Coordinates of C-alpha atoms in Angstrom, one line a residue:
X1 CA 103.1 43.7 121.7
X2 CA 106.6 43.9 120.3
X3 CA 107.3 45.2 116.8
X4 CA 107.4 41.9 114.9
X5 CA 107.8 41.8 111.1
X6 CA 105.0 39.8 109.7
X7 CA 105.2 37.1 107.0
X8 CA 102.3 34.8 106.3
X9 CA 104.8 31.8 106.0
X10 CA 107.2 32.7 108.8
X11 CA 104.4 33.5 111.2
X12 CA 102.6 30.1 110.9
X13 CA 102.6 28.3 114.2
X14 CA 103.5 24.7 114.4
X15 CA 102.5 22.6 117.5
X16 CA 104.2 19.6 118.9
X17 CA 103.4 17.8 122.1
X18 CA 105.9 20.0 123.9
X19 CA 106.3 23.2 122.0
X20 CA 104.6 25.9 120.0
X21 CA 107.0 27.0 117.2
X22 CA 106.7 30.1 115.0
X23 CA 108.0 33.6 114.5
X24 CA 106.9 36.0 117.2
X25 CA 105.8 33.2 119.6
X26 CA 108.5 34.0 122.2
X27 CA 107.8 37.7 122.3
X28 CA 104.9 39.6 123.8
X29 CA 102.4 38.0 121.4
X30 CA 102.1 35.3 124.1
X31 CA 101.2 38.1 126.6
X32 CA 98.4 39.2 124.4
X33 CA 97.0 35.6 124.3
X34 CA 97.3 35.4 128.1
X35 CA 95.3 38.6 128.5
X36 CA 92.5 37.2 126.4
X37 CA 92.5 34.0 128.4
X38 CA 92.5 36.0 131.6
X39 CA 89.5 38.0 130.5
X40 CA 87.6 34.8 129.6
X41 CA 88.5 33.1 132.9
X42 CA 87.5 36.1 135.1
X43 CA 84.2 36.4 133.3
X44 CA 83.4 32.7 133.4
X45 CA 84.5 32.2 137.0
X46 CA 82.9 35.4 138.4
X47 CA 86.2 36.4 140.0
X48 CA 86.3 39.9 141.3
X49 CA 88.9 42.1 143.0
X50 CA 88.7 45.0 145.4
X51 CA 90.2 47.3 142.8
X52 CA 89.3 47.8 139.1
X53 CA 91.3 45.7 136.7
X54 CA 92.4 47.2 133.3
X55 CA 93.6 44.9 130.5
X56 CA 95.7 47.0 128.1
X57 CA 96.7 45.9 124.7
X58 CA 99.3 48.1 123.1
X59 CA 102.4 48.2 120.9
X60 CA 105.9 48.8 122.3
X61 CA 107.2 50.0 119.0
X62 CA 109.1 53.2 119.7
X63 CA 108.6 52.7 123.4
X64 CA 109.8 55.7 125.4
X65 CA 109.8 58.0 122.3
X66 CA 107.3 60.8 122.3
X67 CA 104.2 59.9 120.2
X68 CA 104.3 56.2 120.6
X69 CA 101.0 54.4 121.3
X70 CA 101.8 53.6 125.0
X71 CA 103.0 57.1 125.8
X72 CA 99.9 58.6 124.3
X73 CA 97.6 56.3 126.3
X74 CA 99.5 57.1 129.5
X75 CA 99.3 60.8 128.9
X76 CA 95.5 60.6 128.5
X77 CA 94.5 58.2 131.2
X78 CA 92.4 59.5 134.1
X79 CA 92.4 56.6 136.6
X80 CA 95.1 56.0 139.2
X81 CA 96.9 52.6 139.0
X82 CA 98.2 51.0 142.2
X83 CA 100.2 48.4 140.3
X84 CA 100.8 47.1 136.8
X85 CA 102.2 44.0 135.2
X86 CA 103.5 43.6 131.6
X87 CA 103.0 40.0 130.3
X88 CA 105.7 38.7 128.1
X89 CA 106.9 35.3 126.7
X90 CA 109.9 33.3 127.6
X91 CA 111.2 34.7 130.9
X92 CA 109.2 32.7 133.5
X93 CA 111.0 33.0 136.8
X94 CA 112.9 36.2 135.9
X95 CA 112.8 38.9 138.6
X96 CA 114.0 42.3 137.5
X97 CA 114.3 44.2 140.8
X98 CA 116.6 46.9 139.5
X99 CA 116.6 46.9 135.7
X100 CA 118.9 48.8 133.5
X101 CA 117.8 51.6 131.1
X102 CA 118.3 51.1 127.4
X103 CA 118.4 53.1 124.2
X104 CA 117.8 51.3 120.9
X105 CA 119.2 52.9 117.7
X106 CA 118.8 51.9 114.1
X107 CA 121.6 53.0 111.7
X108 CA 120.7 52.9 108.0
X109 CA 123.4 53.6 105.4
X110 CA 123.7 53.8 101.7
X111 CA 126.9 53.8 99.8
X112 CA 127.6 54.5 96.1
X113 CA 126.4 51.7 93.8
X114 CA 128.8 49.8 91.6
X115 CA 129.1 46.5 89.8
X116 CA 129.9 43.6 92.1
X117 CA 133.0 42.7 90.0
X118 CA 134.2 46.2 89.3
X119 CA 136.7 46.3 92.1
X120 CA 137.8 49.4 94.0
X121 CA 135.5 52.3 94.4
X122 CA 132.9 52.7 97.2
X123 CA 133.0 50.8 100.4
X124 CA 130.1 48.4 100.8
X125 CA 127.4 48.8 103.4
X126 CA 128.7 45.6 105.0
X127 CA 132.2 46.9 105.5
X128 CA 131.0 50.3 106.7
X129 CA 128.5 48.9 109.2
X130 CA 131.0 46.3 110.4
X131 CA 133.6 49.1 111.0
X132 CA 131.1 51.1 113.0
X133 CA 130.2 48.1 115.1
X134 CA 133.9 47.3 115.6
X135 CA 134.8 50.8 116.6
X136 CA 131.9 51.2 119.0
X137 CA 132.6 47.9 120.6
X138 CA 136.1 49.1 121.6
X139 CA 134.9 52.1 123.5
X140 CA 135.4 52.1 127.3
X141 CA 132.1 53.6 128.3
X142 CA 132.7 54.2 132.0
X143 CA 135.3 53.2 134.7
X144 CA 132.8 51.1 136.6
X145 CA 131.6 49.2 133.6
X146 CA 128.0 50.1 134.3
X147 CA 127.3 50.9 130.6
X148 CA 127.2 48.4 127.9
X149 CA 126.6 48.3 124.1
X150 CA 125.2 45.3 122.2
X151 CA 125.1 44.9 118.4
X152 CA 121.6 43.4 118.1
X153 CA 121.4 43.0 114.3
X154 CA 123.4 43.7 111.1
X155 CA 121.7 43.3 107.8
X156 CA 123.1 44.5 104.4
X157 CA 122.9 43.7 100.7
X158 CA 120.3 42.4 98.4
X159 CA 121.8 38.9 97.8
X160 CA 124.1 37.0 95.5
X161 CA 125.5 39.0 92.5
X162 CA 124.6 42.4 94.0
X163 CA 126.9 44.9 95.5
X164 CA 125.8 45.6 99.1
X165 CA 125.1 49.4 98.9
X166 CA 122.4 49.5 101.6
X167 CA 122.4 48.2 105.1
X168 CA 121.1 48.6 108.6
X169 CA 122.7 48.2 112.0
X170 CA 120.7 47.9 115.2
X171 CA 122.4 48.8 118.5
X172 CA 121.2 48.9 122.1
X173 CA 122.9 50.8 124.9
X174 CA 122.4 49.7 128.5
X175 CA 123.1 52.0 131.5
X176 CA 122.3 52.3 135.2
X177 CA 120.9 55.8 135.0
X178 CA 119.3 58.1 132.5
X179 CA 122.2 60.7 132.4
X180 CA 124.8 58.0 131.5
X181 CA 122.4 56.6 128.9
X182 CA 122.1 59.9 127.2
X183 CA 125.8 60.6 127.3
X184 CA 126.5 57.2 125.8
X185 CA 123.9 57.7 123.1
X186 CA 125.5 61.0 122.1
X187 CA 128.9 59.3 121.8
X188 CA 127.5 56.6 119.5
X189 CA 125.8 59.2 117.3
X190 CA 129.0 61.3 117.0
X191 CA 131.2 58.3 116.3
X192 CA 128.8 56.9 113.7
X193 CA 128.5 60.2 111.8
X194 CA 132.2 60.7 111.8
X195 CA 132.9 57.3 110.2
X196 CA 130.1 57.9 107.6
X197 CA 131.5 61.3 106.7
X198 CA 134.9 59.8 105.9
X199 CA 133.4 57.4 103.4
X200 CA 130.9 59.7 101.8
X201 CA 128.0 57.4 102.6
X202 CA 124.6 58.7 103.4
X203 CA 123.4 57.8 106.8
X204 CA 120.2 58.0 108.9
X205 CA 120.0 57.3 112.6
X206 CA 116.6 56.6 114.2
X207 CA 115.8 56.1 117.9
X208 CA 113.9 52.8 117.9
X209 CA 113.0 52.9 121.6
X210 CA 114.1 54.2 125.0
X211 CA 113.4 52.5 128.3
X212 CA 114.4 54.2 131.6
X213 CA 116.1 52.4 134.4
X214 CA 113.7 50.8 136.8
X215 CA 112.9 52.2 140.3
X216 CA 114.1 49.6 142.7
X217 CA 112.3 51.0 145.7
X218 CA 109.0 51.5 143.8
X219 CA 109.2 47.9 142.6
X220 CA 110.2 46.3 145.9
X221 CA 106.7 45.3 147.2
X222 CA 105.9 43.7 143.8
X223 CA 109.3 41.9 143.7
X224 CA 108.7 40.5 147.2
X225 CA 105.2 39.4 146.2
X226 CA 106.5 37.8 143.0
X227 CA 109.1 35.8 144.9
X228 CA 106.5 34.5 147.3
X229 CA 104.3 33.4 144.4
X230 CA 107.3 31.7 142.7
X231 CA 108.0 29.8 145.9
X232 CA 104.3 28.7 146.3
X233 CA 104.2 27.4 142.7
X234 CA 107.6 25.9 142.7
X235 CA 108.9 28.3 140.0
X236 CA 112.7 28.9 140.3
X237 CA 113.3 32.6 140.7
X238 CA 116.4 34.2 139.1
X239 CA 117.6 37.7 139.3
X240 CA 118.0 39.6 136.0
X241 CA 119.2 43.1 135.3
X242 CA 118.3 43.7 131.7
X243 CA 115.9 46.4 130.6
X244 CA 112.2 46.1 131.5
X245 CA 109.4 47.8 129.6
X246 CA 107.5 48.1 132.9
X247 CA 110.1 50.8 133.8
X248 CA 108.1 53.1 131.6
X249 CA 105.4 53.0 134.3
X250 CA 107.9 53.3 137.1
X251 CA 109.0 56.6 135.5
X252 CA 105.4 57.8 136.1
X253 CA 105.3 56.7 139.7
X254 CA 103.5 53.4 139.1
X255 CA 104.8 50.2 140.7
X256 CA 105.2 47.8 137.8
X257 CA 107.0 44.6 136.8
X258 CA 107.2 42.3 133.7
X259 CA 106.1 38.7 134.1
X260 CA 107.3 35.9 132.0
X261 CA 104.7 33.2 131.2
X262 CA 106.8 30.2 130.1
X263 CA 110.2 29.1 129.0
X264 CA 111.5 28.8 125.4
X265 CA 113.9 30.5 123.1
X266 CA 114.1 33.3 120.6
X267 CA 116.4 32.8 117.6
X268 CA 117.2 34.3 114.2
X269 CA 115.7 31.3 112.4
X270 CA 113.2 29.9 114.8
X271 CA 111.4 30.8 118.0
X272 CA 109.5 28.5 120.3
X273 CA 107.7 28.4 123.6
X274 CA 107.4 25.4 125.9
X275 CA 103.8 24.4 126.6
X276 CA 104.1 22.6 130.0
X277 CA 105.1 25.7 132.1
X278 CA 102.2 27.8 130.7
X279 CA 99.8 26.7 133.5
X280 CA 102.2 27.8 136.2
X281 CA 102.8 31.0 134.4
X282 CA 99.1 31.7 134.2
X283 CA 98.6 30.8 137.9
X284 CA 101.4 33.2 138.7
X285 CA 99.4 36.1 137.2
X286 CA 96.3 35.1 139.1
X287 CA 98.0 34.9 142.4
X288 CA 99.8 38.3 141.9
X289 CA 96.5 39.9 141.0
X290 CA 94.9 38.5 144.2
X291 CA 97.9 39.9 146.2
X292 CA 97.7 43.4 144.9
X293 CA 94.2 43.9 143.6

Protein backbone atom coordinates (compact mmCIF):
# COMPACT_ATOMS: atom_id res chain seq x y z
CA UNK A 1 0.00 0.00 0.00
CA UNK A 2 1.18 3.49 -0.65
CA UNK A 3 1.36 6.10 2.08
CA UNK A 4 -2.04 7.76 1.68
CA UNK A 5 -3.17 10.52 4.05
CA UNK A 6 -6.51 9.47 5.49
CA UNK A 7 -9.58 11.64 5.91
CA UNK A 8 -13.02 10.14 6.67
CA UNK A 9 -14.61 12.50 4.15
CA UNK A 10 -11.95 12.55 1.42
CA UNK A 11 -11.64 8.76 1.53
CA UNK A 12 -15.32 8.00 0.95
CA UNK A 13 -15.77 6.04 -2.27
CA UNK A 14 -18.50 7.01 -4.71
CA UNK A 15 -19.62 4.56 -7.37
CA UNK A 16 -21.10 5.28 -10.76
CA UNK A 17 -21.88 2.83 -13.54
CA UNK A 18 -18.39 3.39 -14.97
CA UNK A 19 -16.10 4.52 -12.15
CA UNK A 20 -15.14 4.22 -8.50
CA UNK A 21 -14.17 7.67 -7.23
CA UNK A 22 -12.34 8.45 -4.00
CA UNK A 23 -9.01 9.43 -2.54
CA UNK A 24 -6.50 6.59 -2.71
CA UNK A 25 -8.54 4.56 -5.20
CA UNK A 26 -5.98 4.94 -7.98
CA UNK A 27 -3.03 3.83 -5.86
CA UNK A 28 -2.04 0.50 -4.42
CA UNK A 29 -5.20 0.21 -2.31
CA UNK A 30 -6.74 -1.39 -5.39
CA UNK A 31 -3.92 -3.95 -5.31
CA UNK A 32 -4.84 -4.84 -1.74
CA UNK A 33 -8.44 -5.43 -2.79
CA UNK A 34 -7.26 -7.58 -5.71
CA UNK A 35 -5.17 -9.77 -3.40
CA UNK A 36 -8.19 -10.38 -1.18
CA UNK A 37 -10.32 -11.28 -4.21
CA UNK A 38 -7.53 -13.53 -5.49
CA UNK A 39 -7.33 -15.39 -2.18
CA UNK A 40 -11.11 -15.88 -2.16
CA UNK A 41 -11.10 -17.06 -5.79
CA UNK A 42 -8.28 -19.57 -5.31
CA UNK A 43 -9.91 -21.01 -2.22
CA UNK A 44 -13.37 -21.27 -3.81
CA UNK A 45 -12.13 -22.70 -7.12
CA UNK A 46 -9.59 -25.10 -5.63
CA UNK A 47 -6.92 -23.76 -7.99
CA UNK A 48 -3.42 -24.95 -7.13
CA UNK A 49 0.06 -24.25 -8.49
CA UNK A 50 3.27 -26.26 -8.64
CA UNK A 51 4.96 -23.70 -6.39
CA UNK A 52 3.81 -22.09 -3.15
CA UNK A 53 2.04 -18.75 -3.49
CA UNK A 54 2.64 -15.96 -0.96
CA UNK A 55 0.24 -13.00 -0.76
CA UNK A 56 2.07 -10.12 0.89
CA UNK A 57 0.31 -7.04 2.27
CA UNK A 58 2.79 -4.34 3.19
CA UNK A 59 3.36 -0.59 3.19
CA UNK A 60 5.67 1.16 0.74
CA UNK A 61 6.16 4.18 2.99
CA UNK A 62 9.90 4.78 3.15
CA UNK A 63 10.53 2.05 0.58
CA UNK A 64 14.23 1.41 0.11
CA UNK A 65 15.11 3.08 3.41
CA UNK A 66 16.56 0.88 6.15
CA UNK A 67 13.90 -0.07 8.67
CA UNK A 68 10.84 0.21 6.42
CA UNK A 69 8.26 -2.57 6.71
CA UNK A 70 9.05 -4.21 3.38
CA UNK A 71 12.81 -4.20 3.95
CA UNK A 72 12.39 -5.79 7.38
CA UNK A 73 10.20 -8.52 5.92
CA UNK A 74 12.64 -9.25 3.10
CA UNK A 75 15.56 -9.41 5.53
CA UNK A 76 13.77 -12.06 7.62
CA UNK A 77 12.17 -14.24 4.95
CA UNK A 78 13.42 -17.81 4.72
CA UNK A 79 11.74 -19.07 1.52
CA UNK A 80 13.12 -18.55 -1.99
CA UNK A 81 10.91 -16.71 -4.48
CA UNK A 82 11.06 -17.62 -8.18
CA UNK A 83 9.03 -14.56 -9.22
CA UNK A 84 7.01 -11.73 -7.70
CA UNK A 85 4.36 -9.26 -8.84
CA UNK A 86 3.38 -6.00 -7.20
CA UNK A 87 -0.27 -5.12 -7.85
CA UNK A 88 -1.13 -1.48 -8.32
CA UNK A 89 -3.99 0.64 -9.62
CA UNK A 90 -4.19 2.61 -12.83
CA UNK A 91 -1.41 1.32 -15.07
CA UNK A 92 -3.06 -1.58 -16.89
CA UNK A 93 -0.98 -2.40 -19.97
CA UNK A 94 2.19 -0.71 -18.70
CA UNK A 95 5.36 -2.75 -19.17
CA UNK A 96 8.45 -1.55 -17.30
CA UNK A 97 11.25 -3.62 -18.81
CA UNK A 98 14.06 -1.32 -17.63
CA UNK A 99 12.72 1.09 -14.97
CA UNK A 100 14.62 4.07 -13.65
CA UNK A 101 15.76 4.37 -10.07
CA UNK A 102 14.31 7.13 -7.93
CA UNK A 103 15.01 9.00 -4.72
CA UNK A 104 12.17 10.91 -3.06
CA UNK A 105 13.00 13.81 -0.77
CA UNK A 106 10.78 15.88 1.53
CA UNK A 107 12.10 19.37 2.36
CA UNK A 108 10.42 21.09 5.32
CA UNK A 109 11.23 24.74 6.08
CA UNK A 110 10.29 27.26 8.73
CA UNK A 111 10.96 30.97 8.39
CA UNK A 112 10.58 33.74 10.96
CA UNK A 113 6.99 34.63 11.82
CA UNK A 114 5.59 38.08 11.14
CA UNK A 115 2.25 39.76 10.63
CA UNK A 116 0.89 39.25 7.16
CA UNK A 117 0.61 43.04 6.55
CA UNK A 118 3.88 44.01 8.24
CA UNK A 119 5.89 44.16 5.00
CA UNK A 120 9.59 43.44 4.65
CA UNK A 121 11.33 41.10 7.05
CA UNK A 122 11.52 37.36 6.62
CA UNK A 123 11.03 35.53 3.37
CA UNK A 124 7.92 33.39 3.35
CA UNK A 125 8.08 29.63 3.08
CA UNK A 126 6.35 29.97 -0.29
CA UNK A 127 9.08 32.17 -1.78
CA UNK A 128 11.86 30.09 -0.23
CA UNK A 129 10.54 26.75 -1.47
CA UNK A 130 9.67 28.20 -4.88
CA UNK A 131 13.23 29.49 -5.16
CA UNK A 132 14.64 26.09 -4.28
CA UNK A 133 12.42 24.39 -6.86
CA UNK A 134 13.36 26.97 -9.52
CA UNK A 135 17.10 26.67 -8.92
CA UNK A 136 17.07 22.87 -8.86
CA UNK A 137 15.01 22.80 -12.05
CA UNK A 138 17.74 24.72 -13.86
CA UNK A 139 20.52 22.24 -13.13
CA UNK A 140 21.90 20.16 -16.02
CA UNK A 141 22.23 16.83 -14.28
CA UNK A 142 24.24 14.92 -16.89
CA UNK A 143 25.29 15.30 -20.51
CA UNK A 144 23.14 12.40 -21.72
CA UNK A 145 20.00 13.66 -19.95
CA UNK A 146 19.58 10.34 -18.16
CA UNK A 147 18.84 12.04 -14.84
CA UNK A 148 15.68 14.02 -14.14
CA UNK A 149 14.13 15.97 -11.26
CA UNK A 150 10.41 16.38 -10.68
CA UNK A 151 8.74 18.78 -8.25
CA UNK A 152 6.01 16.46 -6.99
CA UNK A 153 4.28 18.76 -4.50
CA UNK A 154 4.66 22.16 -2.84
CA UNK A 155 2.52 23.11 0.15
CA UNK A 156 2.96 26.14 2.40
CA UNK A 157 1.01 28.45 4.65
CA UNK A 158 -1.97 28.09 6.96
CA UNK A 159 -4.51 29.93 4.82
CA UNK A 160 -5.97 33.40 4.34
CA UNK A 161 -4.73 36.10 6.70
CA UNK A 162 -1.69 34.11 7.82
CA UNK A 163 1.96 34.65 6.89
CA UNK A 164 3.32 31.48 5.28
CA UNK A 165 6.14 30.66 7.70
CA UNK A 166 6.01 26.87 7.23
CA UNK A 167 6.05 24.73 4.12
CA UNK A 168 7.03 21.47 2.53
CA UNK A 169 8.49 20.64 -0.87
CA UNK A 170 8.50 17.09 -2.22
CA UNK A 171 11.00 16.20 -4.92
CA UNK A 172 11.85 13.04 -6.80
CA UNK A 173 15.05 12.35 -8.70
CA UNK A 174 15.14 9.76 -11.50
CA UNK A 175 18.34 8.16 -12.77
CA UNK A 176 19.51 5.18 -14.81
CA UNK A 177 21.86 3.81 -12.18
CA UNK A 178 22.41 3.95 -8.43
CA UNK A 179 25.69 5.89 -8.56
CA UNK A 180 24.18 8.73 -10.61
CA UNK A 181 21.13 8.75 -8.34
CA UNK A 182 23.30 9.19 -5.24
CA UNK A 183 25.38 11.93 -6.87
CA UNK A 184 22.25 13.85 -7.89
CA UNK A 185 20.75 13.48 -4.42
CA UNK A 186 23.91 14.92 -2.84
CA UNK A 187 23.73 17.88 -5.25
CA UNK A 188 20.10 18.54 -4.28
CA UNK A 189 20.93 18.40 -0.56
CA UNK A 190 23.90 20.78 -0.91
CA UNK A 191 21.97 23.28 -3.05
CA UNK A 192 18.96 23.27 -0.74
CA UNK A 193 21.00 23.79 2.42
CA UNK A 194 22.97 26.63 0.81
CA UNK A 195 19.78 28.49 -0.14
CA UNK A 196 18.30 27.99 3.33
CA UNK A 197 21.46 29.26 5.06
CA UNK A 198 21.30 32.53 3.10
CA UNK A 199 17.79 33.23 4.36
CA UNK A 200 18.28 32.08 7.95
CA UNK A 201 15.40 29.63 7.67
CA UNK A 202 15.41 26.35 9.54
CA UNK A 203 15.28 23.34 7.27
CA UNK A 204 14.85 19.58 7.52
CA UNK A 205 15.41 17.15 4.66
CA UNK A 206 14.01 13.63 4.90
CA UNK A 207 14.43 10.75 2.47
CA UNK A 208 10.88 9.60 1.79
CA UNK A 209 11.87 6.60 -0.30
CA UNK A 210 14.52 5.12 -2.57
CA UNK A 211 13.89 2.67 -5.40
CA UNK A 212 16.82 1.16 -7.30
CA UNK A 213 16.88 0.92 -11.07
CA UNK A 214 15.35 -2.31 -12.33
CA UNK A 215 17.41 -5.21 -13.65
CA UNK A 216 16.39 -5.57 -17.31
CA UNK A 217 17.90 -9.05 -17.76
CA UNK A 218 16.34 -10.39 -14.57
CA UNK A 219 12.94 -9.03 -15.58
CA UNK A 220 13.10 -10.18 -19.21
CA UNK A 221 11.27 -13.56 -18.83
CA UNK A 222 8.45 -11.90 -16.89
CA UNK A 223 8.23 -9.04 -19.40
CA UNK A 224 7.91 -11.52 -22.27
CA UNK A 225 5.24 -13.49 -20.38
CA UNK A 226 3.35 -10.28 -19.60
CA UNK A 227 3.33 -9.22 -23.26
CA UNK A 228 1.95 -12.64 -24.26
CA UNK A 229 -0.80 -12.33 -21.66
CA UNK A 230 -1.66 -8.83 -22.88
CA UNK A 231 -1.93 -10.09 -26.46
CA UNK A 232 -4.17 -12.97 -25.38
CA UNK A 233 -6.51 -10.68 -23.43
CA UNK A 234 -6.50 -7.84 -25.95
CA UNK A 235 -4.78 -5.44 -23.54
CA UNK A 236 -2.70 -2.80 -25.31
CA UNK A 237 0.88 -3.01 -23.99
CA UNK A 238 2.89 0.19 -23.67
CA UNK A 239 6.50 0.60 -22.65
CA UNK A 240 7.13 2.78 -19.58
CA UNK A 241 10.45 3.75 -18.00
CA UNK A 242 9.44 5.28 -14.67
CA UNK A 243 10.40 3.81 -11.29
CA UNK A 244 8.93 0.46 -10.26
CA UNK A 245 8.62 -0.67 -6.61
CA UNK A 246 9.23 -4.23 -7.82
CA UNK A 247 12.85 -3.18 -8.44
CA UNK A 248 13.38 -3.55 -4.68
CA UNK A 249 13.03 -7.28 -5.26
CA UNK A 250 15.24 -7.16 -8.36
CA UNK A 251 17.99 -5.76 -6.13
CA UNK A 252 17.77 -8.99 -4.11
CA UNK A 253 17.99 -11.20 -7.19
CA UNK A 254 14.24 -11.86 -7.49
CA UNK A 255 12.53 -11.51 -10.89
CA UNK A 256 9.68 -9.08 -10.26
CA UNK A 257 7.32 -6.69 -12.07
CA UNK A 258 4.49 -4.34 -11.17
CA UNK A 259 1.07 -5.05 -12.68
CA UNK A 260 -1.61 -2.43 -13.26
CA UNK A 261 -5.17 -3.64 -12.74
CA UNK A 262 -7.26 -1.06 -14.57
CA UNK A 263 -7.24 2.43 -16.07
CA UNK A 264 -8.13 5.70 -14.37
CA UNK A 265 -6.51 8.87 -13.10
CA UNK A 266 -4.79 10.26 -10.03
CA UNK A 267 -5.30 13.94 -9.36
CA UNK A 268 -4.87 16.56 -6.65
CA UNK A 269 -8.61 16.96 -6.10
CA UNK A 270 -10.00 13.64 -7.26
CA UNK A 271 -8.95 10.10 -8.12
CA UNK A 272 -10.89 7.45 -9.95
CA UNK A 273 -10.56 3.97 -11.40
CA UNK A 274 -12.50 2.60 -14.35
CA UNK A 275 -14.60 -0.46 -13.54
CA UNK A 276 -14.88 -2.14 -16.96
CA UNK A 277 -11.15 -3.05 -17.37
CA UNK A 278 -10.94 -4.64 -13.90
CA UNK A 279 -11.96 -8.07 -15.19
CA UNK A 280 -9.14 -8.09 -17.76
CA UNK A 281 -6.72 -6.83 -15.11
CA UNK A 282 -7.64 -9.70 -12.79
CA UNK A 283 -7.43 -12.27 -15.60
CA UNK A 284 -3.95 -10.91 -16.35
CA UNK A 285 -2.87 -11.79 -12.80
CA UNK A 286 -4.29 -15.32 -13.01
CA UNK A 287 -2.66 -16.06 -16.38
CA UNK A 288 0.73 -14.80 -15.21
CA UNK A 289 0.53 -16.95 -12.09
CA UNK A 290 -0.25 -19.97 -14.26
CA UNK A 291 2.76 -19.14 -16.44
CA UNK A 292 5.32 -18.79 -13.65
CA UNK A 293 3.93 -20.78 -10.70
